PDB file of N, CA and C in Angstrom:
ATOM      1  N   MET A  29       2.698  14.894   3.365  1.00  0.00           N
ATOM      2  CA  MET A  29       1.490  14.140   2.960  1.00  0.00           C
ATOM      3  C   MET A  29       0.268  15.057   3.279  1.00  0.00           C
ATOM      4  N   ASN A  30      -0.628  15.045   2.384  1.00  0.00           N
ATOM      5  CA  ASN A  30      -1.842  15.894   2.518  1.00  0.00           C
ATOM      6  C   ASN A  30      -2.955  15.033   3.164  1.00  0.00           C
ATOM      7  N   VAL A  31      -3.948  15.732   3.649  1.00  0.00           N
ATOM      8  CA  VAL A  31      -5.168  15.068   4.142  1.00  0.00           C
ATOM      9  C   VAL A  31      -5.919  14.486   2.950  1.00  0.00           C
ATOM     10  N   LEU A  32      -6.362  13.240   3.150  1.00  0.00           N
ATOM     11  CA  LEU A  32      -7.120  12.562   2.066  1.00  0.00           C
ATOM     12  C   LEU A  32      -8.566  12.381   2.452  1.00  0.00           C
ATOM     13  N   ASP A  33      -9.495  12.701   1.540  1.00  0.00           N
ATOM     14  CA  ASP A  33     -10.877  12.455   1.685  1.00  0.00           C
ATOM     15  C   ASP A  33     -11.149  11.038   1.196  1.00  0.00           C
ATOM     16  N   LEU A  34     -11.300  10.084   2.141  1.00  0.00           N
ATOM     17  CA  LEU A  34     -11.389   8.685   1.721  1.00  0.00           C
ATOM     18  C   LEU A  34     -12.631   8.398   0.901  1.00  0.00           C
ATOM     19  N   ALA A  35     -13.792   8.983   1.277  1.00  0.00           N
ATOM     20  CA  ALA A  35     -14.985   8.721   0.547  1.00  0.00           C
ATOM     21  C   ALA A  35     -14.894   9.240  -0.881  1.00  0.00           C
ATOM     22  N   GLU A  36     -14.296  10.438  -1.050  1.00  0.00           N
ATOM     23  CA  GLU A  36     -14.088  11.019  -2.356  1.00  0.00           C
ATOM     24  C   GLU A  36     -13.139  10.210  -3.172  1.00  0.00           C
ATOM     25  N   THR A  37     -12.041   9.720  -2.580  1.00  0.00           N
ATOM     26  CA  THR A  37     -11.084   8.907  -3.276  1.00  0.00           C
ATOM     27  C   THR A  37     -11.705   7.617  -3.751  1.00  0.00           C
ATOM     28  N   ALA A  38     -12.485   6.964  -2.900  1.00  0.00           N
ATOM     29  CA  ALA A  38     -13.136   5.729  -3.268  1.00  0.00           C
ATOM     30  C   ALA A  38     -14.193   5.934  -4.360  1.00  0.00           C
ATOM     31  N   ALA A  39     -14.936   7.033  -4.279  1.00  0.00           N
ATOM     32  CA  ALA A  39     -15.947   7.307  -5.293  1.00  0.00           C
ATOM     33  C   ALA A  39     -15.351   7.620  -6.636  1.00  0.00           C
ATOM     34  N   GLY A  40     -14.112   8.083  -6.645  1.00  0.00           N
ATOM     35  CA  GLY A  40     -13.400   8.386  -7.918  1.00  0.00           C
ATOM     36  C   GLY A  40     -12.718   7.207  -8.565  1.00  0.00           C
ATOM     37  N   LEU A  41     -12.742   6.044  -7.913  1.00  0.00           N
ATOM     38  CA  LEU A  41     -12.114   4.872  -8.520  1.00  0.00           C
ATOM     39  C   LEU A  41     -12.916   4.405  -9.730  1.00  0.00           C
ATOM     40  N   PRO A  42     -12.242   3.839 -10.751  1.00  0.00           N
ATOM     41  CA  PRO A  42     -12.994   3.487 -11.947  1.00  0.00           C
ATOM     42  C   PRO A  42     -13.995   2.365 -11.817  1.00  0.00           C
ATOM     43  N   GLU A  43     -13.783   1.473 -10.890  1.00  0.00           N
ATOM     44  CA  GLU A  43     -14.791   0.430 -10.661  1.00  0.00           C
ATOM     45  C   GLU A  43     -14.729  -0.075  -9.226  1.00  0.00           C
ATOM     46  N   ALA A  44     -15.797  -0.679  -8.833  1.00  0.00           N
ATOM     47  CA  ALA A  44     -15.957  -1.230  -7.419  1.00  0.00           C
ATOM     48  C   ALA A  44     -14.899  -2.317  -7.264  1.00  0.00           C
ATOM     49  N   TRP A  45     -14.493  -2.523  -6.002  1.00  0.00           N
ATOM     50  CA  TRP A  45     -13.507  -3.543  -5.648  1.00  0.00           C
ATOM     51  C   TRP A  45     -12.127  -3.367  -6.314  1.00  0.00           C
ATOM     52  N   SER A  46     -11.899  -2.140  -6.904  1.00  0.00           N
ATOM     53  CA  SER A  46     -10.577  -1.816  -7.407  1.00  0.00           C
ATOM     54  C   SER A  46      -9.961  -0.876  -6.422  1.00  0.00           C
ATOM     55  N   SER A  47      -8.997  -1.339  -5.659  1.00  0.00           N
ATOM     56  CA  SER A  47      -8.473  -0.525  -4.542  1.00  0.00           C
ATOM     57  C   SER A  47      -7.375   0.420  -5.021  1.00  0.00           C
ATOM     58  N   ARG A  48      -7.138   1.419  -4.201  1.00  0.00           N
ATOM     59  CA  ARG A  48      -6.075   2.407  -4.419  1.00  0.00           C
ATOM     60  C   ARG A  48      -5.184   2.407  -3.166  1.00  0.00           C
ATOM     61  N   VAL A  49      -3.857   2.199  -3.346  1.00  0.00           N
ATOM     62  CA  VAL A  49      -2.979   2.255  -2.276  1.00  0.00           C
ATOM     63  C   VAL A  49      -2.772   3.695  -1.879  1.00  0.00           C
ATOM     64  N   LEU A  50      -3.053   4.001  -0.586  1.00  0.00           N
ATOM     65  CA  LEU A  50      -2.900   5.355  -0.033  1.00  0.00           C
ATOM     66  C   LEU A  50      -1.505   5.594   0.494  1.00  0.00           C
ATOM     67  N   GLY A  51      -0.899   4.549   1.001  1.00  0.00           N
ATOM     68  CA  GLY A  51       0.429   4.656   1.582  1.00  0.00           C
ATOM     69  C   GLY A  51       0.784   3.405   2.333  1.00  0.00           C
ATOM     70  N   THR A  52       1.867   3.500   3.086  1.00  0.00           N
ATOM     71  CA  THR A  52       2.322   2.349   3.867  1.00  0.00           C
ATOM     72  C   THR A  52       2.570   2.774   5.348  1.00  0.00           C
ATOM     73  N   VAL A  53       2.364   1.815   6.240  1.00  0.00           N
ATOM     74  CA  VAL A  53       2.724   1.968   7.625  1.00  0.00           C
ATOM     75  C   VAL A  53       3.665   0.813   7.946  1.00  0.00           C
ATOM     76  N   GLY A  54       4.927   1.082   8.078  1.00  0.00           N
ATOM     77  CA  GLY A  54       5.900  -0.030   8.156  1.00  0.00           C
ATOM     78  C   GLY A  54       5.866  -0.725   6.800  1.00  0.00           C
ATOM     79  N   ALA A  55       5.666  -2.063   6.908  1.00  0.00           N
ATOM     80  CA  ALA A  55       5.574  -2.820   5.660  1.00  0.00           C
ATOM     81  C   ALA A  55       4.084  -3.006   5.190  1.00  0.00           C
ATOM     82  N   ALA A  56       3.160  -2.543   6.001  1.00  0.00           N
ATOM     83  CA  ALA A  56       1.706  -2.718   5.622  1.00  0.00           C
ATOM     84  C   ALA A  56       1.263  -1.665   4.635  1.00  0.00           C
ATOM     85  N   CYS A  57       0.387  -2.108   3.731  1.00  0.00           N
ATOM     86  CA  CYS A  57      -0.220  -1.204   2.772  1.00  0.00           C
ATOM     87  C   CYS A  57      -1.594  -0.719   3.339  1.00  0.00           C
ATOM     88  N   VAL A  58      -1.917   0.513   3.122  1.00  0.00           N
ATOM     89  CA  VAL A  58      -3.252   1.061   3.521  1.00  0.00           C
ATOM     90  C   VAL A  58      -3.924   1.381   2.198  1.00  0.00           C
ATOM     91  N   LYS A  59      -5.104   0.749   1.985  1.00  0.00           N
ATOM     92  CA  LYS A  59      -5.831   0.865   0.725  1.00  0.00           C
ATOM     93  C   LYS A  59      -7.273   1.308   0.969  1.00  0.00           C
ATOM     94  N   VAL A  60      -7.889   1.982   0.009  1.00  0.00           N
ATOM     95  CA  VAL A  60      -9.309   2.269   0.087  1.00  0.00           C
ATOM     96  C   VAL A  60      -9.971   1.726  -1.203  1.00  0.00           C
ATOM     97  N   LEU A  61     -11.265   1.333  -1.045  1.00  0.00           N
ATOM     98  CA  LEU A  61     -11.971   0.900  -2.214  1.00  0.00           C
ATOM     99  C   LEU A  61     -13.453   1.175  -1.994  1.00  0.00           C
ATOM    100  N   ARG A  62     -14.165   1.130  -3.124  1.00  0.00           N
ATOM    101  CA  ARG A  62     -15.628   1.308  -3.147  1.00  0.00           C
ATOM    102  C   ARG A  62     -16.251  -0.090  -3.273  1.00  0.00           C
ATOM    103  N   MET A  63     -17.150  -0.454  -2.447  1.00  0.00           N
ATOM    104  CA  MET A  63     -17.845  -1.716  -2.516  1.00  0.00           C
ATOM    105  C   MET A  63     -19.129  -1.560  -3.329  1.00  0.00           C
ATOM    106  N   ASP A  64     -19.583  -2.610  -3.953  1.00  0.00           N
ATOM    107  CA  ASP A  64     -20.886  -2.691  -4.586  1.00  0.00           C
ATOM    108  C   ASP A  64     -21.611  -3.902  -4.142  1.00  0.00           C
ATOM    109  N   GLU A  65     -22.801  -4.134  -4.605  1.00  0.00           N
ATOM    110  CA  GLU A  65     -23.640  -5.228  -4.160  1.00  0.00           C
ATOM    111  C   GLU A  65     -23.177  -6.600  -4.554  1.00  0.00           C
ATOM    112  N   LEU A  66     -22.223  -6.700  -5.409  1.00  0.00           N
ATOM    113  CA  LEU A  66     -21.825  -8.004  -5.976  1.00  0.00           C
ATOM    114  C   LEU A  66     -20.855  -8.778  -5.054  1.00  0.00           C
ATOM    115  N   PRO A  67     -20.892 -10.091  -5.076  1.00  0.00           N
ATOM    116  CA  PRO A  67     -19.960 -10.908  -4.286  1.00  0.00           C
ATOM    117  C   PRO A  67     -18.542 -10.873  -4.866  1.00  0.00           C
ATOM    118  N   VAL A  68     -17.616 -11.252  -3.997  1.00  0.00           N
ATOM    119  CA  VAL A  68     -16.202 -11.384  -4.467  1.00  0.00           C
ATOM    120  C   VAL A  68     -15.722 -12.792  -4.021  1.00  0.00           C
ATOM    121  N   GLU A  69     -14.985 -13.453  -4.889  1.00  0.00           N
ATOM    122  CA  GLU A  69     -14.560 -14.855  -4.677  1.00  0.00           C
ATOM    123  C   GLU A  69     -13.760 -15.023  -3.400  1.00  0.00           C
ATOM    124  N   LYS A  70     -13.752 -16.269  -2.941  1.00  0.00           N
ATOM    125  CA  LYS A  70     -12.967 -16.650  -1.757  1.00  0.00           C
ATOM    126  C   LYS A  70     -11.481 -16.384  -1.971  1.00  0.00           C
ATOM    127  N   GLU A  71     -10.816 -16.027  -0.874  1.00  0.00           N
ATOM    128  CA  GLU A  71      -9.356 -15.820  -0.882  1.00  0.00           C
ATOM    129  C   GLU A  71      -8.837 -16.023   0.524  1.00  0.00           C
ATOM    130  N   SER A  72      -7.533 -16.156   0.611  1.00  0.00           N
ATOM    131  CA  SER A  72      -6.851 -16.193   1.924  1.00  0.00           C
ATOM    132  C   SER A  72      -5.493 -15.546   1.708  1.00  0.00           C
ATOM    133  N   HIS A  73      -4.898 -15.087   2.810  1.00  0.00           N
ATOM    134  CA  HIS A  73      -3.602 -14.432   2.778  1.00  0.00           C
ATOM    135  C   HIS A  73      -2.667 -14.961   3.840  1.00  0.00           C
ATOM    136  N   GLY A  74      -1.400 -14.865   3.651  1.00  0.00           N
ATOM    137  CA  GLY A  74      -0.387 -15.392   4.549  1.00  0.00           C
ATOM    138  C   GLY A  74      -0.270 -14.549   5.823  1.00  0.00           C
ATOM    139  N   ALA A  75      -0.867 -13.317   5.796  1.00  0.00           N
ATOM    140  CA  ALA A  75      -0.783 -12.460   6.994  1.00  0.00           C
ATOM    141  C   ALA A  75      -2.216 -11.951   7.290  1.00  0.00           C
ATOM    142  N   ALA A  76      -2.410 -11.540   8.559  1.00  0.00           N
ATOM    143  CA  ALA A  76      -3.715 -10.990   8.926  1.00  0.00           C
ATOM    144  C   ALA A  76      -3.948  -9.701   8.133  1.00  0.00           C
ATOM    145  N   GLU A  77      -5.250  -9.335   8.008  1.00  0.00           N
ATOM    146  CA  GLU A  77      -5.596  -8.058   7.382  1.00  0.00           C
ATOM    147  C   GLU A  77      -6.707  -7.399   8.214  1.00  0.00           C
ATOM    148  N   ALA A  78      -6.723  -6.078   8.192  1.00  0.00           N
ATOM    149  CA  ALA A  78      -7.712  -5.347   8.867  1.00  0.00           C
ATOM    150  C   ALA A  78      -8.708  -4.707   7.827  1.00  0.00           C
ATOM    151  N   LEU A  79      -9.992  -4.837   8.093  1.00  0.00           N
ATOM    152  CA  LEU A  79     -11.077  -4.339   7.198  1.00  0.00           C
ATOM    153  C   LEU A  79     -11.885  -3.340   7.978  1.00  0.00           C
ATOM    154  N   LEU A  80     -11.816  -2.086   7.661  1.00  0.00           N
ATOM    155  CA  LEU A  80     -12.475  -0.988   8.344  1.00  0.00           C
ATOM    156  C   LEU A  80     -13.562  -0.410   7.445  1.00  0.00           C
ATOM    157  N   VAL A  81     -14.820  -0.562   7.821  1.00  0.00           N
ATOM    158  CA  VAL A  81     -15.914   0.015   7.029  1.00  0.00           C
ATOM    159  C   VAL A  81     -16.152   1.431   7.415  1.00  0.00           C
ATOM    160  N   LEU A  82     -15.934   2.396   6.479  1.00  0.00           N
ATOM    161  CA  LEU A  82     -16.134   3.793   6.787  1.00  0.00           C
ATOM    162  C   LEU A  82     -17.636   4.167   6.661  1.00  0.00           C
ATOM    163  N   ASP A  83     -18.304   3.662   5.613  1.00  0.00           N
ATOM    164  CA  ASP A  83     -19.736   3.856   5.474  1.00  0.00           C
ATOM    165  C   ASP A  83     -20.284   2.688   4.735  1.00  0.00           C
ATOM    166  N   GLY A  84     -21.553   2.401   4.960  1.00  0.00           N
ATOM    167  CA  GLY A  84     -22.202   1.222   4.368  1.00  0.00           C
ATOM    168  C   GLY A  84     -22.088   0.001   5.217  1.00  0.00           C
ATOM    169  N   ARG A  85     -21.884  -1.141   4.569  1.00  0.00           N
ATOM    170  CA  ARG A  85     -21.829  -2.407   5.256  1.00  0.00           C
ATOM    171  C   ARG A  85     -21.014  -3.410   4.418  1.00  0.00           C
ATOM    172  N   LEU A  86     -20.204  -4.223   5.103  1.00  0.00           N
ATOM    173  CA  LEU A  86     -19.445  -5.319   4.446  1.00  0.00           C
ATOM    174  C   LEU A  86     -20.054  -6.633   4.892  1.00  0.00           C
ATOM    175  N   GLU A  87     -20.470  -7.434   3.915  1.00  0.00           N
ATOM    176  CA  GLU A  87     -21.019  -8.790   4.178  1.00  0.00           C
ATOM    177  C   GLU A  87     -19.980  -9.792   3.830  1.00  0.00           C
ATOM    178  N   LEU A  88     -19.466 -10.490   4.810  1.00  0.00           N
ATOM    179  CA  LEU A  88     -18.428 -11.520   4.573  1.00  0.00           C
ATOM    180  C   LEU A  88     -18.907 -12.908   4.907  1.00  0.00           C
ATOM    181  N   GLU A  89     -18.155 -13.884   4.364  1.00  0.00           N
ATOM    182  CA  GLU A  89     -18.203 -15.250   4.862  1.00  0.00           C
ATOM    183  C   GLU A  89     -16.755 -15.620   5.235  1.00  0.00           C
ATOM    184  N   VAL A  90     -16.529 -15.899   6.497  1.00  0.00           N
ATOM    185  CA  VAL A  90     -15.191 -16.203   7.025  1.00  0.00           C
ATOM    186  C   VAL A  90     -15.196 -17.619   7.555  1.00  0.00           C
ATOM    187  N   GLU A  91     -14.375 -18.491   6.932  1.00  0.00           N
ATOM    188  CA  GLU A  91     -14.312 -19.894   7.342  1.00  0.00           C
ATOM    189  C   GLU A  91     -15.707 -20.486   7.387  1.00  0.00           C
ATOM    190  N   GLY A  92     -16.589 -20.109   6.413  1.00  0.00           N
ATOM    191  CA  GLY A  92     -17.928 -20.671   6.346  1.00  0.00           C
ATOM    192  C   GLY A  92     -18.984 -20.031   7.141  1.00  0.00           C
ATOM    193  N   ALA A  93     -18.635 -19.049   7.966  1.00  0.00           N
ATOM    194  CA  ALA A  93     -19.604 -18.352   8.834  1.00  0.00           C
ATOM    195  C   ALA A  93     -19.913 -16.952   8.323  1.00  0.00           C
ATOM    196  N   PRO A  94     -21.177 -16.529   8.317  1.00  0.00           N
ATOM    197  CA  PRO A  94     -21.482 -15.141   7.869  1.00  0.00           C
ATOM    198  C   PRO A  94     -21.021 -14.111   8.939  1.00  0.00           C
ATOM    199  N   VAL A  95     -20.495 -13.004   8.424  1.00  0.00           N
ATOM    200  CA  VAL A  95     -20.052 -11.872   9.296  1.00  0.00           C
ATOM    201  C   VAL A  95     -20.537 -10.634   8.652  1.00  0.00           C
ATOM    202  N   SER A  96     -21.207  -9.750   9.410  1.00  0.00           N
ATOM    203  CA  SER A  96     -21.596  -8.444   8.937  1.00  0.00           C
ATOM    204  C   SER A  96     -20.825  -7.377   9.669  1.00  0.00           C
ATOM    205  N   VAL A  97     -20.198  -6.466   8.910  1.00  0.00           N
ATOM    206  CA  VAL A  97     -19.376  -5.399   9.479  1.00  0.00           C
ATOM    207  C   VAL A  97     -20.032  -4.086   9.073  1.00  0.00           C
ATOM    208  N   ARG A  98     -20.447  -3.307  10.066  1.00  0.00           N
ATOM    209  CA  ARG A  98     -21.188  -2.055   9.811  1.00  0.00           C
ATOM    210  C   ARG A  98     -20.247  -0.892   9.795  1.00  0.00           C
ATOM    211  N   ALA A  99     -20.729   0.285   9.378  1.00  0.00           N
ATOM    212  CA  ALA A  99     -19.947   1.540   9.330  1.00  0.00           C
ATOM    213  C   ALA A  99     -19.389   1.799  10.714  1.00  0.00           C
ATOM    214  N   GLY A 100     -18.075   2.140  10.715  1.00  0.00           N
ATOM    215  CA  GLY A 100     -17.390   2.433  12.001  1.00  0.00           C
ATOM    216  C   GLY A 100     -16.871   1.185  12.675  1.00  0.00           C
ATOM    217  N   GLU A 101     -17.060   0.000  12.118  1.00  0.00           N
ATOM    218  CA  GLU A 101     -16.534  -1.217  12.692  1.00  0.00           C
ATOM    219  C   GLU A 101     -15.332  -1.727  11.959  1.00  0.00           C
ATOM    220  N   LEU A 102     -14.498  -2.429  12.662  1.00  0.00           N
ATOM    221  CA  LEU A 102     -13.245  -3.029  12.155  1.00  0.00           C
ATOM    222  C   LEU A 102     -13.335  -4.490  12.302  1.00  0.00           C
ATOM    223  N   PHE A 103     -12.993  -5.267  11.286  1.00  0.00           N
ATOM    224  CA  PHE A 103     -12.926  -6.704  11.359  1.00  0.00           C
ATOM    225  C   PHE A 103     -11.517  -7.123  11.008  1.00  0.00           C
ATOM    226  N   MET A 104     -10.950  -7.978  11.870  1.00  0.00           N
ATOM    227  CA  MET A 104      -9.595  -8.511  11.639  1.00  0.00           C
ATOM    228  C   MET A 104      -9.750  -9.923  11.082  1.00  0.00           C
ATOM    229  N   VAL A 105      -9.214 -10.124   9.878  1.00  0.00           N
ATOM    230  CA  VAL A 105      -9.206 -11.434   9.247  1.00  0.00           C
ATOM    231  C   VAL A 105      -7.866 -12.105   9.611  1.00  0.00           C
ATOM    232  N   ALA A 106      -7.928 -13.236  10.243  1.00  0.00           N
ATOM    233  CA  ALA A 106      -6.729 -13.934  10.673  1.00  0.00           C
ATOM    234  C   ALA A 106      -5.946 -14.450   9.508  1.00  0.00           C
ATOM    235  N   ALA A 107      -4.625 -14.524   9.640  1.00  0.00           N
ATOM    236  CA  ALA A 107      -3.757 -15.103   8.608  1.00  0.00           C
ATOM    237  C   ALA A 107      -4.276 -16.493   8.214  1.00  0.00           C
ATOM    238  N   GLY A 108      -4.385 -16.718   6.903  1.00  0.00           N
ATOM    239  CA  GLY A 108      -4.810 -18.024   6.422  1.00  0.00           C
ATOM    240  C   GLY A 108      -6.252 -18.260   6.406  1.00  0.00           C
ATOM    241  N   ALA A 109      -7.059 -17.413   6.972  1.00  0.00           N
ATOM    242  CA  ALA A 109      -8.528 -17.624   7.009  1.00  0.00           C
ATOM    243  C   ALA A 109      -9.125 -17.418   5.626  1.00  0.00           C
ATOM    244  N   VAL A 110      -9.904 -18.425   5.208  1.00  0.00           N
ATOM    245  CA  VAL A 110     -10.590 -18.306   3.888  1.00  0.00           C
ATOM    246  C   VAL A 110     -11.783 -17.399   4.069  1.00  0.00           C
ATOM    247  N   HIS A 111     -11.892 -16.369   3.267  1.00  0.00           N
ATOM    248  CA  HIS A 111     -12.983 -15.429   3.391  1.00  0.00           C
ATOM    249  C   HIS A 111     -13.419 -14.926   1.999  1.00  0.00           C
ATOM    250  N   ALA A 112     -14.696 -14.564   1.903  1.00  0.00           N
ATOM    251  CA  ALA A 112     -15.263 -14.058   0.646  1.00  0.00           C
ATOM    252  C   ALA A 112     -16.281 -13.002   0.995  1.00  0.00           C
ATOM    253  N   VAL A 113     -16.505 -12.105   0.020  1.00  0.00           N
ATOM    254  CA  VAL A 113     -17.525 -11.059   0.181  1.00  0.00           C
ATOM    255  C   VAL A 113     -18.859 -11.625  -0.346  1.00  0.00           C
ATOM    256  N   ARG A 114     -19.878 -11.546   0.521  1.00  0.00           N
ATOM    257  CA  ARG A 114     -21.209 -11.994   0.147  1.00  0.00           C
ATOM    258  C   ARG A 114     -21.961 -10.877  -0.562  1.00  0.00           C
ATOM    259  N   PRO A 115     -23.024 -11.208  -1.309  1.00  0.00           N
ATOM    260  CA  PRO A 115     -23.795 -10.155  -1.947  1.00  0.00           C
ATOM    261  C   PRO A 115     -24.363  -9.199  -0.893  1.00  0.00           C
ATOM    262  N   GLY A 116     -24.490  -7.927  -1.255  1.00  0.00           N
ATOM    263  CA  GLY A 116     -25.127  -6.951  -0.396  1.00  0.00           C
ATOM    264  C   GLY A 116     -24.187  -5.936   0.223  1.00  0.00           C
ATOM    265  N   SER A 117     -22.871  -6.161   0.018  1.00  0.00           N
ATOM    266  CA  SER A 117     -21.878  -5.149   0.560  1.00  0.00           C
ATOM    267  C   SER A 117     -21.986  -3.872  -0.254  1.00  0.00           C
ATOM    268  N   ARG A 118     -21.780  -2.750   0.429  1.00  0.00           N
ATOM    269  CA  ARG A 118     -21.847  -1.444  -0.232  1.00  0.00           C
ATOM    270  C   ARG A 118     -21.168  -0.417   0.643  1.00  0.00           C
ATOM    271  N   GLY A 119     -20.635   0.678   0.025  1.00  0.00           N
ATOM    272  CA  GLY A 119     -20.013   1.686   0.804  1.00  0.00           C
ATOM    273  C   GLY A 119     -18.517   1.796   0.579  1.00  0.00           C
ATOM    274  N   THR A 120     -17.790   2.294   1.589  1.00  0.00           N
ATOM    275  CA  THR A 120     -16.358   2.574   1.498  1.00  0.00           C
ATOM    276  C   THR A 120     -15.597   1.710   2.492  1.00  0.00           C
ATOM    277  N   LEU A 121     -14.572   1.039   2.034  1.00  0.00           N
ATOM    278  CA  LEU A 121     -13.793   0.109   2.866  1.00  0.00           C
ATOM    279  C   LEU A 121     -12.298   0.517   2.838  1.00  0.00           C
ATOM    280  N   VAL A 122     -11.706   0.544   3.975  1.00  0.00           N
ATOM    281  CA  VAL A 122     -10.244   0.660   4.146  1.00  0.00           C
ATOM    282  C   VAL A 122      -9.659  -0.656   4.503  1.00  0.00           C
ATOM    283  N   ILE A 123      -8.591  -1.058   3.800  1.00  0.00           N
ATOM    284  CA  ILE A 123      -7.915  -2.318   4.056  1.00  0.00           C
ATOM    285  C   ILE A 123      -6.475  -2.041   4.490  1.00  0.00           C
ATOM    286  N   VAL A 124      -6.042  -2.687   5.547  1.00  0.00           N
ATOM    287  CA  VAL A 124      -4.658  -2.593   5.928  1.00  0.00           C
ATOM    288  C   VAL A 124      -4.086  -4.013   5.853  1.00  0.00           C
ATOM    289  N   GLU A 125      -3.106  -4.202   4.999  1.00  0.00           N
ATOM    290  CA  GLU A 125      -2.629  -5.601   4.750  1.00  0.00           C
ATOM    291  C   GLU A 125      -1.129  -5.582   4.415  1.00  0.00           C
ATOM    292  N   MET A 126      -0.513  -6.704   4.558  1.00  0.00           N
ATOM    293  CA  MET A 126       0.864  -6.880   4.149  1.00  0.00           C
ATOM    294  C   MET A 126       0.849  -7.142   2.665  1.00  0.00           C
ATOM    295  N   PRO A 127       1.827  -6.627   1.934  1.00  0.00           N
ATOM    296  CA  PRO A 127       1.865  -6.970   0.488  1.00  0.00           C
ATOM    297  C   PRO A 127       2.111  -8.469   0.267  1.00  0.00           C
ATOM    298  N   GLU A 128       1.534  -8.981  -0.781  1.00  0.00           N
ATOM    299  CA  GLU A 128       1.744 -10.383  -1.115  1.00  0.00           C
ATOM    300  C   GLU A 128       3.116 -10.505  -1.718  1.00  0.00           C
ATOM    301  N   ALA A 129       3.855 -11.597  -1.363  1.00  0.00           N
ATOM    302  CA  ALA A 129       5.190 -11.835  -1.856  1.00  0.00           C
ATOM    303  C   ALA A 129       5.149 -12.370  -3.292  1.00  0.00           C
TER     304      ALA A 129
END
């Protein structure tokens, strides 16, 4: 496996919020994506997921509460937690999650 430039990979994606799977760690997928200022609909997952902001800021609503995640910060979304992206998110995001069945 080669070294990956995550910012360059995210910048090269065709559209914001369209992730690219970089690989797996055990059963978990590691993905990167480019965020834009637009919101993303509510969702929940059967397993926890990790959201790591490389640059910029991720604006979330988790179980009805606002959460801001800055560059260099990691937010763990609990399994089953309803969460959505609020307007104003931007930058590069790494997601580690279990694949949906």
